[in-house]
Short mmCIF file of C-alpha atoms in Angstrom, two decimals:
data_model
loop_
_atom_site.label_atom_id
_atom_site.label_comp_id
_atom_site.label_asym_id
_atom_site.label_seq_id
_atom_site.Cartn_x
_atom_site.Cartn_y
_atom_site.Cartn_z
CA MET J 27 0.32 -0.57 -0.02
CA GLN J 28 1.15 3.26 -1.12
CA LEU J 29 0.21 7.25 -0.06
CA THR J 30 1.18 9.58 -2.47
CA LEU J 31 0.88 12.78 0.23
CA THR J 32 2.98 15.24 -1.86
CA ASP J 33 4.44 15.12 -5.30
CA ASP J 34 7.55 14.37 -3.40
CA ILE J 35 7.04 12.33 -0.57
CA THR J 36 5.00 9.14 -0.23
CA LEU J 37 3.90 7.47 1.95
CA LEU J 38 4.43 2.85 2.35
CA GLY J 39 3.01 0.58 4.40
CA GLN J 40 1.73 -3.31 4.74
CA TYR J 41 0.86 -5.68 6.48
CA LYS J 42 0.72 -9.89 6.95
CA PHE J 43 -1.84 -11.28 7.14
CA GLU J 44 -0.61 -15.40 7.23
CA PHE J 45 2.97 -16.88 7.24
CA LYS J 46 4.73 -19.04 4.98
CA GLU J 47 8.32 -20.43 5.63
CA VAL J 48 10.56 -20.41 2.73
CA GLU J 49 9.96 -23.83 0.77
CA LEU J 50 13.13 -25.53 0.78
CA ASN J 51 14.78 -28.62 -1.50
CA PRO J 52 13.43 -32.06 0.75
CA VAL J 53 15.89 -34.41 1.13
CA GLY J 54 17.84 -35.75 -1.40
CA GLU J 55 16.40 -34.00 -3.81
CA TYR J 56 19.35 -32.68 -5.68
CA PHE J 57 19.64 -29.42 -4.42
CA SER J 58 19.48 -30.58 -1.09
CA ILE J 59 22.70 -29.92 1.38
CA ALA J 60 21.21 -31.12 4.98
CA ASP J 61 18.44 -34.17 5.85
CA VAL J 62 18.09 -32.08 9.02
CA VAL J 63 15.33 -29.71 7.78
CA GLY J 64 13.19 -29.67 4.22
CA PRO J 65 10.41 -31.79 3.45
CA GLY J 66 11.84 -35.31 5.09
CA ALA J 67 13.93 -34.34 6.84
CA GLU J 68 12.88 -37.05 10.68
CA PHE J 69 16.16 -37.30 12.59
CA ILE J 70 19.93 -36.38 12.91
CA TYR J 71 22.66 -38.69 12.67
CA GLY J 72 23.40 -38.92 17.17
CA ILE J 73 26.61 -40.70 18.55
CA GLN J 74 27.64 -44.47 18.26
CA ASN J 75 26.05 -46.92 20.63
CA PRO J 76 29.10 -47.15 22.74
CA LEU J 77 27.17 -50.80 23.66
CA TYR J 78 25.70 -51.31 20.48
CA LEU J 79 27.87 -54.54 20.16
CA ALA J 80 28.40 -54.71 16.50
CA ASN J 81 30.06 -51.30 16.38
CA TYR J 82 33.26 -52.82 17.60
CA SER J 83 33.20 -55.22 14.84
CA ASP J 84 35.73 -53.37 13.13
CA LEU J 85 37.94 -53.21 16.27
CA ASN J 86 41.33 -54.64 16.21
CA LEU J 87 42.04 -57.14 18.86
CA LEU J 88 45.95 -56.53 19.12
CA SER J 89 45.51 -52.74 19.52
CA ASP J 90 44.64 -49.97 21.74
CA ASP J 91 41.30 -49.59 20.51
CA ILE J 92 40.35 -52.45 22.62
CA PRO J 93 41.05 -51.19 25.89
CA GLU J 94 39.84 -47.21 25.07
CA ALA J 95 36.33 -49.24 24.61
CA LEU J 96 36.62 -51.55 27.64
CA GLN J 97 37.61 -48.33 29.23
CA LEU J 98 33.63 -47.37 27.40
CA VAL J 99 32.00 -49.65 29.51
CA VAL J 100 33.65 -50.10 32.33
CA ASP J 101 32.12 -46.61 32.85
CA LEU J 102 28.89 -47.02 31.72
CA LEU J 103 27.83 -50.47 33.46
CA ALA J 104 31.03 -50.27 36.24
CA PRO J 105 31.86 -46.08 36.99
CA GLY J 106 33.10 -47.41 40.47
CA LEU J 107 35.21 -49.79 39.43
CA PRO J 108 38.74 -48.67 39.19
CA ALA J 109 39.84 -50.19 35.91
CA GLU J 110 41.47 -47.67 34.83
CA GLN J 111 45.11 -48.74 35.27
CA VAL J 112 44.93 -52.14 33.90
CA THR J 113 43.58 -50.61 30.78
CA GLY J 114 46.01 -48.24 30.37
CA LEU J 115 48.59 -51.61 30.51
CA LEU J 116 46.52 -53.30 27.99
CA GLY J 117 46.99 -50.68 25.62
CA SER J 118 50.34 -49.94 26.47
CA VAL J 119 50.86 -53.24 25.33
CA LEU J 120 49.00 -53.96 22.76
CA GLY J 121 49.71 -50.15 20.61
CA GLN J 122 53.58 -51.88 20.59
CA LEU J 123 52.39 -55.04 19.39
CA ASP J 124 49.82 -53.55 16.44
CA SER J 125 52.26 -52.42 13.49
CA PRO J 126 53.46 -55.99 14.10
CA LEU J 127 50.58 -58.59 13.70
CA PRO J 128 48.49 -59.02 11.67
CA ASP J 129 44.73 -57.14 12.48
CA ALA J 130 42.17 -59.73 14.01
CA ASN J 131 38.80 -57.66 14.56
CA LEU J 132 36.54 -58.99 17.09
CA PRO J 133 33.21 -61.23 16.19
CA VAL J 134 30.82 -60.04 17.61
CA GLY J 135 28.41 -58.22 14.30
CA ALA J 136 26.27 -61.41 14.47
CA ILE J 137 24.90 -60.78 18.34
CA PRO J 138 21.32 -60.04 18.32
CA GLN J 139 20.74 -57.57 20.80
CA PRO J 140 16.36 -56.42 19.91
CA GLY J 141 15.41 -52.91 21.03
CA VAL J 142 19.43 -51.78 21.10
CA PRO J 143 20.00 -48.84 19.19
CA ARG J 144 23.00 -49.21 16.91
CA ASN J 145 23.31 -44.74 17.03
CA ILE J 146 21.20 -42.75 19.42
CA ASN J 147 20.11 -40.15 16.69
CA VAL J 148 18.57 -37.34 17.89
CA GLN J 149 14.07 -37.58 16.32
CA ARG J 150 12.71 -34.11 15.18
CA GLY J 151 9.69 -33.02 17.15
CA PRO J 152 6.92 -30.22 16.00
CA ASP J 153 7.76 -27.14 14.26
CA ILE J 154 8.27 -24.38 16.80
CA ARG J 155 6.27 -21.35 13.87
CA PRO J 156 5.14 -18.06 14.92
CA SER J 157 1.96 -16.57 14.32
CA ASP J 158 -0.12 -14.92 11.41
CA TYR J 159 -0.25 -11.63 13.42
CA GLY J 160 2.49 -9.19 14.04
CA GLN J 161 3.78 -8.54 10.36
CA TRP J 162 3.80 -5.57 9.35
CA GLY J 163 6.12 -2.29 8.03
CA LEU J 164 6.27 0.96 7.43
CA GLY J 165 7.93 3.36 5.05
CA LEU J 166 8.55 6.87 3.96
CA ARG J 167 9.80 8.26 0.60
CA TYR J 168 11.29 11.15 -0.41
CA ARG J 169 12.34 12.87 -3.95
CA LEU J 170 15.15 14.79 -3.23
CA THR J 171 15.40 15.72 -7.59
CA SER J 172 13.97 14.50 -9.95
CA THR J 173 16.98 11.61 -10.76
CA THR J 174 17.41 10.97 -6.41
CA ASN J 175 15.29 9.03 -4.10
CA VAL J 176 15.77 8.06 0.02
CA GLY J 177 13.56 6.22 1.75
CA LEU J 178 12.83 5.38 5.18
CA TYR J 179 12.02 1.80 6.85
CA HIS J 180 10.60 -0.17 9.75
CA LEU J 181 9.40 -3.51 9.57
CA ARG J 182 8.95 -6.49 12.19
CA TYR J 183 8.34 -9.39 10.84
CA HIS J 184 8.29 -13.48 11.43
CA ASN J 185 11.87 -14.87 10.35
CA THR J 186 11.15 -16.94 7.26
CA THR J 187 14.61 -19.57 6.84
CA PRO J 188 14.18 -22.78 9.56
CA ALA J 189 16.51 -22.31 12.76
CA PRO J 190 16.86 -26.08 13.89
CA VAL J 191 17.03 -25.98 18.43
CA GLN J 192 18.28 -29.53 19.56
CA ASN J 193 17.46 -29.99 23.35
CA TYR J 194 19.64 -32.22 25.24
CA GLY J 195 18.92 -34.62 27.80
CA ASP J 196 19.41 -38.89 29.21
CA GLY J 197 19.81 -41.10 25.74
CA VAL J 198 19.00 -44.61 25.84
CA LEU J 199 21.66 -46.74 25.42
CA LEU J 200 19.73 -50.12 26.72
CA PRO J 201 16.09 -50.09 27.11
CA ALA J 202 14.53 -51.74 30.08
CA ASN J 203 14.26 -55.33 30.65
CA GLY J 204 11.73 -56.22 33.11
CA PRO J 205 12.76 -55.02 36.83
CA ILE J 206 16.49 -54.42 34.87
CA PRO J 207 16.06 -50.76 33.78
CA ALA J 208 17.30 -48.61 31.14
CA VAL J 209 21.11 -47.64 30.57
CA THR J 210 21.59 -43.99 29.51
CA THR J 211 24.00 -41.24 29.09
CA ALA J 212 23.30 -40.51 32.88
CA ALA J 213 25.78 -43.12 33.62
CA LEU J 214 28.67 -40.90 31.84
CA GLY J 215 27.16 -38.12 33.46
CA LEU J 216 26.49 -36.51 29.90
CA LYS J 217 23.27 -35.06 27.61
CA ILE J 218 23.00 -35.52 23.98
CA PRO J 219 20.39 -34.04 21.95
CA VAL J 220 17.90 -36.25 21.87
CA THR J 221 14.93 -33.97 19.84
CA TYR J 222 15.00 -30.97 17.47
CA ASN J 223 12.36 -28.91 16.67
CA ILE J 224 12.35 -26.42 13.28
CA ARG J 225 12.22 -22.81 15.10
CA TYR J 226 10.74 -19.41 13.07
CA PHE J 227 12.01 -16.51 14.81
CA ASP J 228 8.92 -13.74 15.57
CA GLY J 229 9.37 -10.52 15.66
CA VAL J 230 12.68 -9.51 14.96
CA ARG J 231 12.48 -5.62 13.65
CA LEU J 232 14.26 -3.69 10.55
CA THR J 233 15.20 -0.60 9.59
CA ALA J 234 16.20 0.26 6.28
CA LEU J 235 17.37 3.43 5.14
CA SER J 236 17.88 3.77 1.02
CA PHE J 237 18.53 5.52 -1.81
CA SER J 238 18.53 5.73 -5.71
CA SER J 239 19.52 8.48 -7.77
CA THR J 240 21.91 8.75 -11.73
CA LEU J 241 25.70 8.75 -11.02
CA LEU J 242 27.22 9.29 -14.79
CA GLY J 243 25.07 7.26 -16.96
CA ALA J 244 24.49 4.86 -14.24
CA ASN J 245 21.57 3.54 -12.25
CA VAL J 246 22.64 3.07 -8.80
CA ALA J 247 20.98 2.98 -5.70
CA GLY J 248 21.81 1.15 -2.06
CA GLU J 249 20.81 0.46 1.46
CA LEU J 250 21.84 0.15 5.49
CA ILE J 251 19.88 -1.53 7.29
CA TYR J 252 20.14 -2.83 10.95
CA ARG J 253 18.01 -6.22 12.39
CA ASP J 254 17.09 -6.69 16.25
CA GLY J 255 16.38 -9.44 16.79
CA VAL J 256 17.92 -12.45 13.85
CA ASP J 257 18.84 -15.54 14.05
CA THR J 258 22.06 -16.64 13.38
CA LEU J 259 24.23 -19.76 14.63
CA VAL J 260 26.49 -19.76 17.52
CA ASP J 261 29.00 -22.65 18.70
CA VAL J 262 27.60 -24.15 21.82
CA ASP J 263 29.81 -26.96 23.27
CA GLY J 264 28.15 -30.44 23.17
CA GLY J 265 30.04 -32.70 24.75
CA LEU J 266 31.06 -36.00 23.23
CA LEU J 267 29.70 -34.30 19.82
CA GLY J 268 32.33 -31.68 20.19
CA PRO J 269 30.64 -27.96 18.94
CA VAL J 270 27.21 -27.65 17.88
CA PRO J 271 25.72 -24.79 15.48
CA THR J 272 22.69 -22.82 18.12
CA PRO J 273 20.16 -20.23 16.79
CA THR J 274 20.02 -17.50 18.89
CA ARG J 275 18.99 -13.67 18.31
CA SER J 276 21.45 -11.83 17.23
CA LYS J 277 22.19 -8.15 16.44
CA ILE J 278 23.23 -7.42 12.54
CA SER J 279 23.95 -4.85 10.22
CA GLN J 280 23.95 -4.65 6.55
CA ALA J 281 24.98 -2.57 3.35
CA LEU J 282 24.26 -2.77 -0.01
CA PHE J 283 25.49 -0.84 -3.30
CA SER J 284 24.27 -2.02 -6.33
CA ALA J 285 24.88 -0.71 -10.33
CA ILE J 286 23.00 -0.77 -13.55
CA TYR J 287 24.69 0.52 -16.93
CA VAL J 288 23.49 0.15 -20.59
CA PHE J 289 25.60 0.60 -23.16
CA GLY J 290 23.30 1.52 -26.05
CA PRO J 291 23.69 -0.08 -29.92
CA SER J 292 26.85 -1.17 -31.52
CA PRO J 293 28.09 -3.03 -34.76
CA VAL J 294 28.31 -6.17 -31.88
CA TRP J 295 25.05 -6.06 -30.42
CA ASP J 296 21.95 -3.75 -30.44
CA ALA J 297 22.03 -3.75 -25.99
CA PHE J 298 24.10 -4.22 -23.65
CA THR J 299 22.56 -4.08 -19.92
CA VAL J 300 25.03 -4.40 -16.48
CA VAL J 301 24.51 -5.11 -13.05
CA SER J 302 26.24 -5.38 -10.21
CA GLU J 303 25.25 -5.43 -6.68
CA VAL J 304 27.98 -5.21 -3.32
CA GLY J 305 26.64 -6.99 0.29
CA TYR J 306 28.31 -6.47 3.12
CA VAL J 307 26.87 -8.03 6.22
CA HIS J 308 28.49 -7.42 10.08
CA VAL J 309 27.35 -8.52 13.24
CA ASN J 310 27.54 -6.06 16.11
CA LYS J 311 26.05 -7.86 19.23
CA VAL J 312 25.07 -11.51 19.86
CA GLN J 313 23.17 -13.30 22.52
CA GLN J 314 24.56 -16.40 24.36
CA ALA J 315 22.93 -19.65 23.58
CA CYS J 316 23.48 -22.25 26.18
CA GLY J 317 24.03 -26.48 25.74
CA PRO J 318 24.34 -29.13 28.76
CA SER J 319 27.20 -27.63 30.27
CA SER J 320 28.56 -24.32 29.84
CA CYS J 321 26.85 -21.03 26.91
CA SER J 322 28.71 -19.36 24.40
CA THR J 323 28.74 -16.77 21.81
CA ALA J 324 30.92 -17.60 20.02
CA LEU J 325 29.98 -17.41 16.27
CA THR J 326 29.48 -20.33 14.53
CA TYR J 327 30.40 -18.84 11.26
CA ASN J 328 32.18 -15.82 10.21
CA ARG J 329 31.60 -11.31 12.30
CA ASN J 330 32.23 -9.39 8.94
CA ALA J 331 30.82 -11.03 5.58
CA TRP J 332 30.92 -9.65 1.89
CA GLY J 333 30.64 -10.73 -1.24
CA TYR J 334 29.52 -9.51 -5.02
CA SER J 335 27.78 -10.51 -8.15
CA PHE J 336 26.97 -9.44 -11.72
CA LEU J 337 24.47 -9.75 -13.97
CA SER J 338 24.33 -8.77 -17.72
CA PHE J 339 22.02 -9.34 -20.89
CA VAL J 340 23.70 -8.76 -24.93
CA ASP J 341 20.73 -8.29 -27.19
CA PHE J 342 20.63 -8.91 -30.09
CA ARG J 343 17.39 -8.53 -32.53
CA ASN J 344 16.40 -10.55 -35.14
CA VAL J 345 19.22 -12.57 -36.34
CA PHE J 346 16.82 -14.63 -37.64
CA SER J 347 13.43 -13.82 -39.66
CA GLY J 348 11.43 -13.03 -36.36
CA TRP J 349 13.72 -14.63 -34.11
CA ASP J 350 15.44 -12.16 -31.02
CA LEU J 351 18.02 -13.26 -29.70
CA GLN J 352 19.24 -12.70 -25.73
CA VAL J 353 22.12 -14.25 -23.76
CA PRO J 354 22.50 -13.37 -19.74
CA ILE J 355 25.39 -13.99 -18.34
CA ALA J 356 26.17 -14.00 -14.47
CA TYR J 357 29.32 -14.55 -11.72
CA SER J 358 28.72 -13.59 -8.46
CA GLY J 359 30.97 -15.82 -5.26
CA ILE J 360 31.56 -14.02 -1.75
CA ALA J 361 35.15 -12.41 -1.48
CA ASN J 362 36.12 -12.62 2.66
CA GLY J 363 34.06 -14.64 5.35
CA GLN J 364 30.98 -16.62 5.52
CA SER J 365 27.51 -14.64 6.63
CA SER J 366 26.12 -14.98 9.42
CA LEU J 367 23.23 -13.82 8.86
CA LEU J 368 21.63 -17.03 6.62
CA GLY J 369 20.71 -15.89 2.76
CA GLY J 370 22.18 -12.62 3.67
CA LEU J 371 24.19 -13.32 0.27
CA GLY J 372 21.83 -14.66 -1.17
CA SER J 373 22.49 -18.77 -1.92
CA LEU J 374 26.16 -18.27 -1.67
CA ALA J 375 27.96 -19.40 2.13
CA GLY J 376 31.55 -19.27 2.70
CA GLU J 377 34.79 -18.01 0.99
CA GLY J 378 35.43 -19.05 -2.19
CA ASP J 379 31.82 -20.31 -3.22
CA MET J 380 31.83 -19.12 -7.25
CA ARG J 381 28.51 -19.17 -9.11
CA ALA J 382 29.00 -18.51 -12.80
CA SER J 383 25.80 -19.53 -15.25
CA ILE J 384 25.75 -18.81 -18.93
CA GLY J 385 22.53 -18.66 -21.42
CA LEU J 386 20.30 -17.98 -25.30
CA ASN J 387 17.59 -17.36 -25.36
CA PHE J 388 15.71 -17.24 -28.30
CA THR J 389 11.59 -15.51 -28.36
CA ARG J 390 9.91 -15.08 -31.72
CA LEU J 391 7.71 -11.83 -31.95
CA GLN J 392 7.67 -10.84 -28.35
CA LYS J 393 5.41 -14.41 -27.82
CA LEU J 394 7.09 -17.39 -27.86
CA THR J 395 10.96 -18.35 -26.01
CA LEU J 396 13.27 -20.75 -26.66
CA GLY J 397 15.67 -20.97 -23.54
CA VAL J 398 20.00 -23.26 -22.43
CA SER J 399 21.92 -22.73 -20.07
CA TYR J 400 24.23 -23.87 -18.24
CA SER J 401 25.20 -22.78 -14.43
CA ALA J 402 28.12 -23.66 -12.53
CA PHE J 403 29.05 -23.57 -8.71
CA LEU J 404 32.71 -23.31 -8.85
CA GLY J 405 35.22 -23.37 -6.36
CA GLU J 406 36.94 -26.91 -4.15
CA PRO J 407 34.08 -28.66 -2.45
CA ASP J 408 33.97 -27.99 1.23
CA PHE J 409 30.16 -29.01 2.98
CA LYS J 410 30.66 -25.91 5.30
CA GLN J 411 31.27 -22.83 2.54
CA ARG J 412 31.04 -24.59 -0.24
CA HIS J 413 28.50 -27.10 -0.34
CA TYR J 414 27.44 -26.72 -4.09
CA ALA J 415 30.33 -27.02 -5.83
CA ASP J 416 29.77 -30.04 -7.84
CA ARG J 417 26.47 -29.05 -8.33
CA ASP J 418 26.37 -27.68 -12.23
CA THR J 419 23.61 -28.06 -14.16
CA ALA J 420 22.22 -27.51 -18.07
CA SER J 421 18.98 -26.70 -18.40
CA ILE J 422 16.05 -26.13 -21.18
CA THR J 423 12.94 -23.66 -21.10
CA ALA J 424 10.41 -23.16 -23.27
CA THR J 425 7.87 -20.23 -22.51
CA TYR J 426 4.77 -18.26 -24.05
CA ARG J 427 2.89 -15.30 -23.92
CA PHE J 428 -0.53 -15.18 -24.21
#
């Protein structure tokens, strides 16, 4: 909604009547990068159960693996038994024999253990969704000159990006059997993730300043954005699991600058349009998140990150009778850091993550468009920083305008 107050001043407003989360790729789909979120997500892989015997089938009886496993089982089933000296001595002896002797695996894989879990997986619980209410925005746009506009905006919204929250408790290692009680990770004094929920953080407040103008023949624009209460990830101590990324609220600043320049006709093309954008994300402050034993404000990703993107369209008129050709070329990348605002730099992840694409779109009489394109995900594959690096794609499209 917008209301023109004067020739130069425009009042803007919005109100959302329904919360709608981002639709993610289903688990196992070509562009799905995690089995934790998205349609079909049911659990997170947890620790191996130290009391599930088949987990020891690959252990070498003539190495120091066995004393370590024995000590773990003793700690679980008989925590008061002073076995450290015995297992330590045994480990020292077997460590000396490991190299000259052949491997001898532990034959326990075929021993049945009904009801005993192989892994202590983290099961998904119900999603934590915000209400459909409380999402609104107000803005004011002012025209300084015939080519320059500035704006001020304030929004309250619910984040549509999923944030997995893990819940800690006692994992069952051996289920109860008649009068024999269950053995849990409490015997080790450990709390581990046992369930998780997908949370959508509500009540995020956004304030922004914007401008648009012309400079040296180019259309330029920029935004300064401040978010209060948006979620980001911090690493908390998960015990045996190591650092566990955990969502918490934060205050984040973001700067965006873009430019559009159109080259006129030349002997090579009929039109050439270049669009560029640079984005910067900075974490001002973060609330602590807590695990089973301690709290932390250590960011999972970086406090500062910036990236860039370029998009160009080269147009050729009437390359065949009645057919026009447009060649879109795109390139984007992360120059430094990994944004702690998830999605703050688009789908780009960590430093060195780069994307490139090129296409050919043939249009007949401004009705039928036939296109072919190739998208390349560049950089060395890395699960955390460059998770799409091996997913190049080629596509063919057909569009008809009625």
